[in-house]
């Protein structure tokens, strides 16, 4: 049985025994294990059904702790760390030998992040090892943004989920690295592109690709509900599906639709607030996926600010 609670000592002892714990972060919940213990790391891959070529993010409680696992902050990235850590930013840094190859899927660089969620920071600062933690969902499914989401899918597979409430950001971290002096964004996320540009100037956003071995998390069909997820113009899609007489769910940005049962539609943010929309997104996708509908209809948000990262997730959810 999987227990949900707020007991940091219990989480710490479970992790010290080499077992896994669901942990809250400001982005999404993670499935955490001792990053320096290959057995614990294998458990993460097994529990998630995750292919071994998809590397994990290593979480630490402070920027200082990163020195033990990497050759240090690359000069190009130091300012980003200063500005956004603790927070929803992941940096790719050359790894030290102490980090098992399993964590990085054999890559020379390790993805590191200092999360800001207070419970998890306290946990990390109490441990003498960092935590490898992918999002705590089965591979390919929607990321969990509250403790109950973790249990919905990993019930019985892990002993404990540390309950930190609803995730404040609701989207995974932005992943940034540098190649030959060029700053690259590998995954859009909780830190907006414009905020990164403000700090480092020009950045390259790596186009979505399922064949890029450097960033396996860019796999196209990711964050996907089990039901067909159709992305388009709701003003056209809704009447079309109403006409068809099929039961469908609607995930809209601001607008509520008439003639559709309340329980089958979710508005991400009535006031058009991107932050609120990001917070709601994954819970909304999960909810509609569990409704008695055969298809979920949705629309893109304006392509600016956090809208970019939200659209990225929506597109992946709709990719087949
Ligand atoms: O917000 C987040 O980042 C959450 C929370 C739990 O911290 N974690 C998360 O992990 O989203 P995950 O495993 O779902 O996504 C990690 C992605 C991988 O799919 C890969 O794209 C990238 O991070 N990644 C990890 N290590 C890498 C490496 N060494 N080189 C390139 N990309 C890496
Ligand atoms: Mg994930």
PDB file of C-alpha atoms in Angstrom, residues 65-318:
ATOM      1  CA  UNK A  65      26.001  20.698  -3.383  1.00  0.00           C
ATOM      2  CA  UNK A  66      26.209  20.662  -7.171  1.00  0.00           C
ATOM      3  CA  UNK A  67      29.976  20.965  -7.043  1.00  0.00           C
ATOM      4  CA  UNK A  68      30.195  17.405  -5.709  1.00  0.00           C
ATOM      5  CA  UNK A  69      28.428  15.890  -8.723  1.00  0.00           C
ATOM      6  CA  UNK A  70      29.499  18.100 -11.607  1.00  0.00           C
ATOM      7  CA  UNK A  71      32.649  19.879 -12.673  1.00  0.00           C
ATOM      8  CA  UNK A  72      30.868  23.064 -11.633  1.00  0.00           C
ATOM      9  CA  UNK A  73      28.703  25.691 -13.244  1.00  0.00           C
ATOM     10  CA  UNK A  74      29.746  26.488 -16.797  1.00  0.00           C
ATOM     11  CA  UNK A  75      30.447  30.243 -16.986  1.00  0.00           C
ATOM     12  CA  UNK A  76      27.691  30.695 -19.603  1.00  0.00           C
ATOM     13  CA  UNK A  77      25.123  29.167 -17.238  1.00  0.00           C
ATOM     14  CA  UNK A  78      26.233  30.597 -13.901  1.00  0.00           C
ATOM     15  CA  UNK A  79      24.027  33.661 -14.154  1.00  0.00           C
ATOM     16  CA  UNK A  80      20.973  31.531 -14.913  1.00  0.00           C
ATOM     17  CA  UNK A  81      21.615  29.454 -11.805  1.00  0.00           C
ATOM     18  CA  UNK A  82      21.984  32.590  -9.756  1.00  0.00           C
ATOM     19  CA  UNK A  83      18.783  34.084 -11.085  1.00  0.00           C
ATOM     20  CA  UNK A  84      16.457  31.035 -11.147  1.00  0.00           C
ATOM     21  CA  UNK A  85      17.655  28.583  -8.468  1.00  0.00           C
ATOM     22  CA  UNK A  86      15.972  27.378  -6.383  1.00  0.00           C
ATOM     23  CA  UNK A  87      13.290  27.077  -9.050  1.00  0.00           C
ATOM     24  CA  UNK A  88      11.939  25.460 -12.215  1.00  0.00           C
ATOM     25  CA  UNK A  89      15.201  25.440 -14.170  1.00  0.00           C
ATOM     26  CA  UNK A  90      17.368  22.419 -15.049  1.00  0.00           C
ATOM     27  CA  UNK A  91      20.944  22.853 -16.266  1.00  0.00           C
ATOM     28  CA  UNK A  92      23.069  20.342 -18.171  1.00  0.00           C
ATOM     29  CA  UNK A  93      26.570  20.208 -16.688  1.00  0.00           C
ATOM     30  CA  UNK A  94      29.579  17.914 -17.179  1.00  0.00           C
ATOM     31  CA  UNK A  95      29.209  15.108 -14.667  1.00  0.00           C
ATOM     32  CA  UNK A  96      31.705  13.714 -12.197  1.00  0.00           C
ATOM     33  CA  UNK A  97      32.434   9.992 -12.003  1.00  0.00           C
ATOM     34  CA  UNK A  98      30.407   9.619  -8.781  1.00  0.00           C
ATOM     35  CA  UNK A  99      27.163   9.991 -10.776  1.00  0.00           C
ATOM     36  CA  UNK A 100      26.247   6.540 -12.157  1.00  0.00           C
ATOM     37  CA  UNK A 101      26.028   6.265 -15.966  1.00  0.00           C
ATOM     38  CA  UNK A 102      22.545   4.882 -15.528  1.00  0.00           C
ATOM     39  CA  UNK A 103      21.370   8.336 -14.379  1.00  0.00           C
ATOM     40  CA  UNK A 104      22.590  10.086 -17.528  1.00  0.00           C
ATOM     41  CA  UNK A 105      21.915   7.195 -19.915  1.00  0.00           C
ATOM     42  CA  UNK A 106      25.638   7.189 -20.607  1.00  0.00           C
ATOM     43  CA  UNK A 107      25.813  10.897 -21.529  1.00  0.00           C
ATOM     44  CA  UNK A 108      28.750  13.004 -20.336  1.00  0.00           C
ATOM     45  CA  UNK A 109      26.481  15.679 -18.937  1.00  0.00           C
ATOM     46  CA  UNK A 110      24.107  15.396 -16.036  1.00  0.00           C
ATOM     47  CA  UNK A 111      20.886  17.386 -15.702  1.00  0.00           C
ATOM     48  CA  UNK A 112      20.739  19.136 -12.311  1.00  0.00           C
ATOM     49  CA  UNK A 113      18.144  21.213 -10.544  1.00  0.00           C
ATOM     50  CA  UNK A 114      17.649  22.895  -7.165  1.00  0.00           C
ATOM     51  CA  UNK A 115      13.888  22.773  -6.602  1.00  0.00           C
ATOM     52  CA  UNK A 116      12.202  25.460  -4.518  1.00  0.00           C
ATOM     53  CA  UNK A 117       9.405  23.500  -2.851  1.00  0.00           C
ATOM     54  CA  UNK A 118      10.046  23.946   0.903  1.00  0.00           C
ATOM     55  CA  UNK A 119       9.288  20.338   1.956  1.00  0.00           C
ATOM     56  CA  UNK A 120      11.538  18.867  -0.678  1.00  0.00           C
ATOM     57  CA  UNK A 121      14.304  21.390  -0.028  1.00  0.00           C
ATOM     58  CA  UNK A 122      14.236  20.435   3.630  1.00  0.00           C
ATOM     59  CA  UNK A 123      14.362  16.762   2.672  1.00  0.00           C
ATOM     60  CA  UNK A 124      17.258  17.315   0.255  1.00  0.00           C
ATOM     61  CA  UNK A 125      19.234  19.329   2.788  1.00  0.00           C
ATOM     62  CA  UNK A 126      18.826  16.522   5.333  1.00  0.00           C
ATOM     63  CA  UNK A 127      20.227  13.862   2.980  1.00  0.00           C
ATOM     64  CA  UNK A 128      23.869  13.220   2.170  1.00  0.00           C
ATOM     65  CA  UNK A 129      23.099  12.248  -1.424  1.00  0.00           C
ATOM     66  CA  UNK A 130      21.171  13.949  -4.250  1.00  0.00           C
ATOM     67  CA  UNK A 131      17.857  12.653  -5.593  1.00  0.00           C
ATOM     68  CA  UNK A 132      17.321  11.413  -9.122  1.00  0.00           C
ATOM     69  CA  UNK A 133      13.695  12.155  -9.890  1.00  0.00           C
ATOM     70  CA  UNK A 134      11.739  11.985 -13.109  1.00  0.00           C
ATOM     71  CA  UNK A 135       8.099  13.026 -13.028  1.00  0.00           C
ATOM     72  CA  UNK A 136       6.160  10.447 -10.986  1.00  0.00           C
ATOM     73  CA  UNK A 137       3.950   9.114 -13.778  1.00  0.00           C
ATOM     74  CA  UNK A 138       4.158   5.988 -15.913  1.00  0.00           C
ATOM     75  CA  UNK A 139       6.311   6.718 -18.972  1.00  0.00           C
ATOM     76  CA  UNK A 140       4.411   8.687 -21.612  1.00  0.00           C
ATOM     77  CA  UNK A 141       1.470   9.681 -19.395  1.00  0.00           C
ATOM     78  CA  UNK A 142       0.579  13.098 -17.955  1.00  0.00           C
ATOM     79  CA  UNK A 143       2.802  14.381 -15.120  1.00  0.00           C
ATOM     80  CA  UNK A 144       1.285  14.451 -11.589  1.00  0.00           C
ATOM     81  CA  UNK A 145       0.689  17.819  -9.949  1.00  0.00           C
ATOM     82  CA  UNK A 146      -0.747  16.584  -6.657  1.00  0.00           C
ATOM     83  CA  UNK A 147       0.000  13.672  -4.326  1.00  0.00           C
ATOM     84  CA  UNK A 148      -3.178  11.772  -5.209  1.00  0.00           C
ATOM     85  CA  UNK A 149      -2.152  11.732  -8.910  1.00  0.00           C
ATOM     86  CA  UNK A 150       0.990   9.852  -7.948  1.00  0.00           C
ATOM     87  CA  UNK A 151      -0.976   7.249  -6.024  1.00  0.00           C
ATOM     88  CA  UNK A 152      -3.577   6.931  -8.811  1.00  0.00           C
ATOM     89  CA  UNK A 153      -0.947   5.358 -10.987  1.00  0.00           C
ATOM     90  CA  UNK A 154       1.829   4.076  -8.770  1.00  0.00           C
ATOM     91  CA  UNK A 155      -0.353   2.599  -5.997  1.00  0.00           C
ATOM     92  CA  UNK A 156       1.482  -0.303  -4.389  1.00  0.00           C
ATOM     93  CA  UNK A 157       4.659   0.316  -6.377  1.00  0.00           C
ATOM     94  CA  UNK A 158       6.126   2.810  -3.900  1.00  0.00           C
ATOM     95  CA  UNK A 159       5.753   3.021  -0.137  1.00  0.00           C
ATOM     96  CA  UNK A 160       5.456   6.719   0.461  1.00  0.00           C
ATOM     97  CA  UNK A 161       4.434   9.994  -1.160  1.00  0.00           C
ATOM     98  CA  UNK A 162       5.432  13.199   0.569  1.00  0.00           C
ATOM     99  CA  UNK A 163       2.419  15.491   0.313  1.00  0.00           C
ATOM    100  CA  UNK A 164       3.317  19.055  -0.584  1.00  0.00           C
ATOM    101  CA  UNK A 165      -0.091  20.094  -1.904  1.00  0.00           C
ATOM    102  CA  UNK A 166      -0.728  21.249  -5.450  1.00  0.00           C
ATOM    103  CA  UNK A 167       2.291  22.174  -7.540  1.00  0.00           C
ATOM    104  CA  UNK A 168       2.626  25.904  -7.918  1.00  0.00           C
ATOM    105  CA  UNK A 169       4.051  25.984 -11.444  1.00  0.00           C
ATOM    106  CA  UNK A 170       2.394  22.881 -12.884  1.00  0.00           C
ATOM    107  CA  UNK A 171       4.785  22.448 -15.823  1.00  0.00           C
ATOM    108  CA  UNK A 172       8.140  20.676 -15.746  1.00  0.00           C
ATOM    109  CA  UNK A 173      11.361  22.640 -15.498  1.00  0.00           C
ATOM    110  CA  UNK A 174      12.932  24.445 -18.429  1.00  0.00           C
ATOM    111  CA  UNK A 175      16.053  22.519 -19.496  1.00  0.00           C
ATOM    112  CA  UNK A 176      19.041  24.596 -20.588  1.00  0.00           C
ATOM    113  CA  UNK A 177      22.538  23.674 -21.709  1.00  0.00           C
ATOM    114  CA  UNK A 178      25.363  25.069 -23.779  1.00  0.00           C
ATOM    115  CA  UNK A 179      27.060  23.706 -26.891  1.00  0.00           C
ATOM    116  CA  UNK A 180      30.119  25.476 -28.298  1.00  0.00           C
ATOM    117  CA  UNK A 181      29.204  28.675 -26.521  1.00  0.00           C
ATOM    118  CA  UNK A 182      25.591  28.622 -27.734  1.00  0.00           C
ATOM    119  CA  UNK A 183      22.936  28.514 -25.007  1.00  0.00           C
ATOM    120  CA  UNK A 184      20.263  25.982 -25.911  1.00  0.00           C
ATOM    121  CA  UNK A 185      16.812  25.379 -24.481  1.00  0.00           C
ATOM    122  CA  UNK A 186      16.122  21.634 -24.734  1.00  0.00           C
ATOM    123  CA  UNK A 187      12.711  21.686 -23.120  1.00  0.00           C
ATOM    124  CA  UNK A 188      10.309  24.582 -22.627  1.00  0.00           C
ATOM    125  CA  UNK A 189       9.048  24.761 -19.056  1.00  0.00           C
ATOM    126  CA  UNK A 190       8.354  26.757 -15.929  1.00  0.00           C
ATOM    127  CA  UNK A 191      10.924  29.477 -16.636  1.00  0.00           C
ATOM    128  CA  UNK A 192       9.825  31.483 -19.680  1.00  0.00           C
ATOM    129  CA  UNK A 193      12.074  31.829 -22.708  1.00  0.00           C
ATOM    130  CA  UNK A 194      11.954  35.621 -22.414  1.00  0.00           C
ATOM    131  CA  UNK A 195      13.186  35.457 -18.809  1.00  0.00           C
ATOM    132  CA  UNK A 196      16.147  33.357 -19.916  1.00  0.00           C
ATOM    133  CA  UNK A 197      16.904  35.711 -22.800  1.00  0.00           C
ATOM    134  CA  UNK A 198      16.896  38.636 -20.392  1.00  0.00           C
ATOM    135  CA  UNK A 199      19.769  37.015 -18.531  1.00  0.00           C
ATOM    136  CA  UNK A 200      21.877  35.459 -21.292  1.00  0.00           C
ATOM    137  CA  UNK A 201      20.782  37.142 -24.503  1.00  0.00           C
ATOM    138  CA  UNK A 202      20.400  34.973 -27.550  1.00  0.00           C
ATOM    139  CA  UNK A 203      19.242  31.371 -27.081  1.00  0.00           C
ATOM    140  CA  UNK A 204      18.491  28.544 -29.463  1.00  0.00           C
ATOM    141  CA  UNK A 205      15.292  26.589 -28.880  1.00  0.00           C
ATOM    142  CA  UNK A 206      15.806  23.035 -30.018  1.00  0.00           C
ATOM    143  CA  UNK A 207      12.938  22.099 -32.313  1.00  0.00           C
ATOM    144  CA  UNK A 208      10.789  19.192 -31.155  1.00  0.00           C
ATOM    145  CA  UNK A 209      12.124  15.932 -32.452  1.00  0.00           C
ATOM    146  CA  UNK A 210      11.688  12.287 -31.669  1.00  0.00           C
ATOM    147  CA  UNK A 211      14.992  11.302 -33.192  1.00  0.00           C
ATOM    148  CA  UNK A 212      17.307  13.540 -31.231  1.00  0.00           C
ATOM    149  CA  UNK A 213      19.291  11.277 -28.926  1.00  0.00           C
ATOM    150  CA  UNK A 214      20.655  14.267 -27.010  1.00  0.00           C
ATOM    151  CA  UNK A 215      17.359  15.071 -25.404  1.00  0.00           C
ATOM    152  CA  UNK A 216      15.176  12.010 -25.229  1.00  0.00           C
ATOM    153  CA  UNK A 217      12.573  13.929 -23.227  1.00  0.00           C
ATOM    154  CA  UNK A 218      11.727  15.618 -26.479  1.00  0.00           C
ATOM    155  CA  UNK A 219       9.937  12.434 -27.538  1.00  0.00           C
ATOM    156  CA  UNK A 220       6.930  13.637 -29.441  1.00  0.00           C
ATOM    157  CA  UNK A 221       4.111  11.684 -27.894  1.00  0.00           C
ATOM    158  CA  UNK A 222       4.630  12.560 -24.257  1.00  0.00           C
ATOM    159  CA  UNK A 223       2.366  13.925 -21.556  1.00  0.00           C
ATOM    160  CA  UNK A 224      -0.438  12.152 -23.380  1.00  0.00           C
ATOM    161  CA  UNK A 225      -3.873  11.221 -22.055  1.00  0.00           C
ATOM    162  CA  UNK A 226      -5.144   7.762 -22.980  1.00  0.00           C
ATOM    163  CA  UNK A 227      -8.122   9.208 -24.847  1.00  0.00           C
ATOM    164  CA  UNK A 228      -7.665  10.756 -28.287  1.00  0.00           C
ATOM    165  CA  UNK A 229      -6.692  14.399 -27.778  1.00  0.00           C
ATOM    166  CA  UNK A 230      -7.644  16.738 -30.620  1.00  0.00           C
ATOM    167  CA  UNK A 231      -6.064  20.173 -30.813  1.00  0.00           C
ATOM    168  CA  UNK A 232      -7.612  22.830 -33.027  1.00  0.00           C
ATOM    169  CA  UNK A 233     -10.110  25.666 -33.258  1.00  0.00           C
ATOM    170  CA  UNK A 234     -12.757  24.923 -30.621  1.00  0.00           C
ATOM    171  CA  UNK A 235     -15.224  27.249 -32.368  1.00  0.00           C
ATOM    172  CA  UNK A 236     -15.257  24.705 -35.190  1.00  0.00           C
ATOM    173  CA  UNK A 237     -14.487  21.498 -33.324  1.00  0.00           C
ATOM    174  CA  UNK A 238     -17.261  21.855 -30.724  1.00  0.00           C
ATOM    175  CA  UNK A 239     -20.181  22.225 -33.183  1.00  0.00           C
ATOM    176  CA  UNK A 240     -18.719  19.467 -35.346  1.00  0.00           C
ATOM    177  CA  UNK A 241     -18.592  16.967 -32.472  1.00  0.00           C
ATOM    178  CA  UNK A 242     -21.994  18.098 -31.135  1.00  0.00           C
ATOM    179  CA  UNK A 243     -23.403  17.299 -34.558  1.00  0.00           C
ATOM    180  CA  UNK A 244     -21.747  13.873 -34.479  1.00  0.00           C
ATOM    181  CA  UNK A 245     -23.566  13.135 -31.221  1.00  0.00           C
ATOM    182  CA  UNK A 246     -20.416  11.708 -29.591  1.00  0.00           C
ATOM    183  CA  UNK A 247     -19.575  12.388 -25.925  1.00  0.00           C
ATOM    184  CA  UNK A 248     -16.525  14.582 -25.774  1.00  0.00           C
ATOM    185  CA  UNK A 249     -14.564  16.620 -23.265  1.00  0.00           C
ATOM    186  CA  UNK A 250     -13.457  20.229 -23.805  1.00  0.00           C
ATOM    187  CA  UNK A 251     -10.292  21.799 -22.437  1.00  0.00           C
ATOM    188  CA  UNK A 252     -10.411  25.500 -23.249  1.00  0.00           C
ATOM    189  CA  UNK A 253      -8.251  28.429 -22.283  1.00  0.00           C
ATOM    190  CA  UNK A 254     -10.900  30.957 -21.221  1.00  0.00           C
ATOM    191  CA  UNK A 255     -14.279  30.182 -22.708  1.00  0.00           C
ATOM    192  CA  UNK A 256     -17.083  27.998 -21.433  1.00  0.00           C
ATOM    193  CA  UNK A 257     -19.220  26.289 -24.100  1.00  0.00           C
ATOM    194  CA  UNK A 258     -22.995  25.970 -24.047  1.00  0.00           C
ATOM    195  CA  UNK A 259     -24.677  22.613 -24.679  1.00  0.00           C
ATOM    196  CA  UNK A 260     -21.829  20.721 -23.061  1.00  0.00           C
ATOM    197  CA  UNK A 261     -22.222  19.138 -19.633  1.00  0.00           C
ATOM    198  CA  UNK A 262     -20.314  21.035 -16.973  1.00  0.00           C
ATOM    199  CA  UNK A 263     -18.496  17.925 -15.862  1.00  0.00           C
ATOM    200  CA  UNK A 264     -17.093  17.452 -19.362  1.00  0.00           C
ATOM    201  CA  UNK A 265     -15.404  20.784 -19.745  1.00  0.00           C
ATOM    202  CA  UNK A 266     -12.591  22.624 -18.049  1.00  0.00           C
ATOM    203  CA  UNK A 267     -11.629  26.243 -18.466  1.00  0.00           C
ATOM    204  CA  UNK A 268      -7.930  26.725 -17.690  1.00  0.00           C
ATOM    205  CA  UNK A 269      -8.201  30.390 -16.748  1.00  0.00           C
ATOM    206  CA  UNK A 270     -11.298  32.491 -17.209  1.00  0.00           C
ATOM    207  CA  UNK A 271      -9.256  35.663 -16.873  1.00  0.00           C
ATOM    208  CA  UNK A 272      -6.654  34.490 -19.394  1.00  0.00           C
ATOM    209  CA  UNK A 273      -3.848  34.177 -16.864  1.00  0.00           C
ATOM    210  CA  UNK A 274      -1.045  31.932 -18.208  1.00  0.00           C
ATOM    211  CA  UNK A 275       0.251  31.094 -14.746  1.00  0.00           C
ATOM    212  CA  UNK A 276      -3.129  29.868 -13.620  1.00  0.00           C
ATOM    213  CA  UNK A 277      -3.556  27.934 -16.882  1.00  0.00           C
ATOM    214  CA  UNK A 278      -0.195  26.207 -16.362  1.00  0.00           C
ATOM    215  CA  UNK A 279      -1.120  25.260 -12.793  1.00  0.00           C
ATOM    216  CA  UNK A 280      -4.391  23.672 -13.938  1.00  0.00           C
ATOM    217  CA  UNK A 281      -3.225  22.048 -17.180  1.00  0.00           C
ATOM    218  CA  UNK A 282      -2.146  18.530 -16.185  1.00  0.00           C
ATOM    219  CA  UNK A 283      -4.875  18.056 -13.563  1.00  0.00           C
ATOM    220  CA  UNK A 284      -7.431  19.121 -16.188  1.00  0.00           C
ATOM    221  CA  UNK A 285      -6.073  16.667 -18.784  1.00  0.00           C
ATOM    222  CA  UNK A 286      -6.143  13.888 -16.198  1.00  0.00           C
ATOM    223  CA  UNK A 287      -9.678  14.749 -15.114  1.00  0.00           C
ATOM    224  CA  UNK A 288     -11.100  14.796 -18.630  1.00  0.00           C
ATOM    225  CA  UNK A 289      -9.280  11.564 -19.425  1.00  0.00           C
ATOM    226  CA  UNK A 290     -11.301   9.910 -16.640  1.00  0.00           C
ATOM    227  CA  UNK A 291     -14.676  11.298 -17.733  1.00  0.00           C
ATOM    228  CA  UNK A 292     -17.127   9.287 -19.803  1.00  0.00           C
ATOM    229  CA  UNK A 293     -16.033  10.824 -23.076  1.00  0.00           C
ATOM    230  CA  UNK A 294     -14.485   9.231 -26.128  1.00  0.00           C
ATOM    231  CA  UNK A 295     -12.368  12.193 -27.179  1.00  0.00           C
ATOM    232  CA  UNK A 296     -10.938  15.387 -25.644  1.00  0.00           C
ATOM    233  CA  UNK A 297     -10.986  18.611 -27.676  1.00  0.00           C
ATOM    234  CA  UNK A 298      -8.610  21.439 -26.904  1.00  0.00           C
ATOM    235  CA  UNK A 299      -7.067  24.607 -28.274  1.00  0.00           C
ATOM    236  CA  UNK A 300      -3.673  26.275 -28.274  1.00  0.00           C
ATOM    237  CA  UNK A 301      -3.018  29.361 -26.152  1.00  0.00           C
ATOM    238  CA  UNK A 302      -1.459  32.553 -27.506  1.00  0.00           C
ATOM    239  CA  UNK A 303       2.165  31.680 -28.314  1.00  0.00           C
ATOM    240  CA  UNK A 304       3.807  33.940 -25.751  1.00  0.00           C
ATOM    241  CA  UNK A 305       5.108  33.736 -22.187  1.00  0.00           C
ATOM    242  CA  UNK A 306       4.198  30.457 -20.488  1.00  0.00           C
ATOM    243  CA  UNK A 307       1.761  29.905 -23.378  1.00  0.00           C
ATOM    244  CA  UNK A 308       4.737  28.523 -25.345  1.00  0.00           C
ATOM    245  CA  UNK A 309       5.447  25.766 -22.818  1.00  0.00           C
ATOM    246  CA  UNK A 310       1.736  25.026 -22.385  1.00  0.00           C
ATOM    247  CA  UNK A 311       1.312  24.718 -26.168  1.00  0.00           C
ATOM    248  CA  UNK A 312       4.330  22.428 -26.298  1.00  0.00           C
ATOM    249  CA  UNK A 313       2.611  20.050 -23.847  1.00  0.00           C
ATOM    250  CA  UNK A 314      -0.733  20.298 -25.662  1.00  0.00           C
ATOM    251  CA  UNK A 315       0.922  19.470 -28.997  1.00  0.00           C
ATOM    252  CA  UNK A 316       2.728  16.491 -27.555  1.00  0.00           C
ATOM    253  CA  UNK A 317      -0.499  15.262 -25.987  1.00  0.00           C
ATOM    254  CA  UNK A 318      -2.170  15.403 -29.386  1.00  0.00           C
TER     255      UNK A 318
END
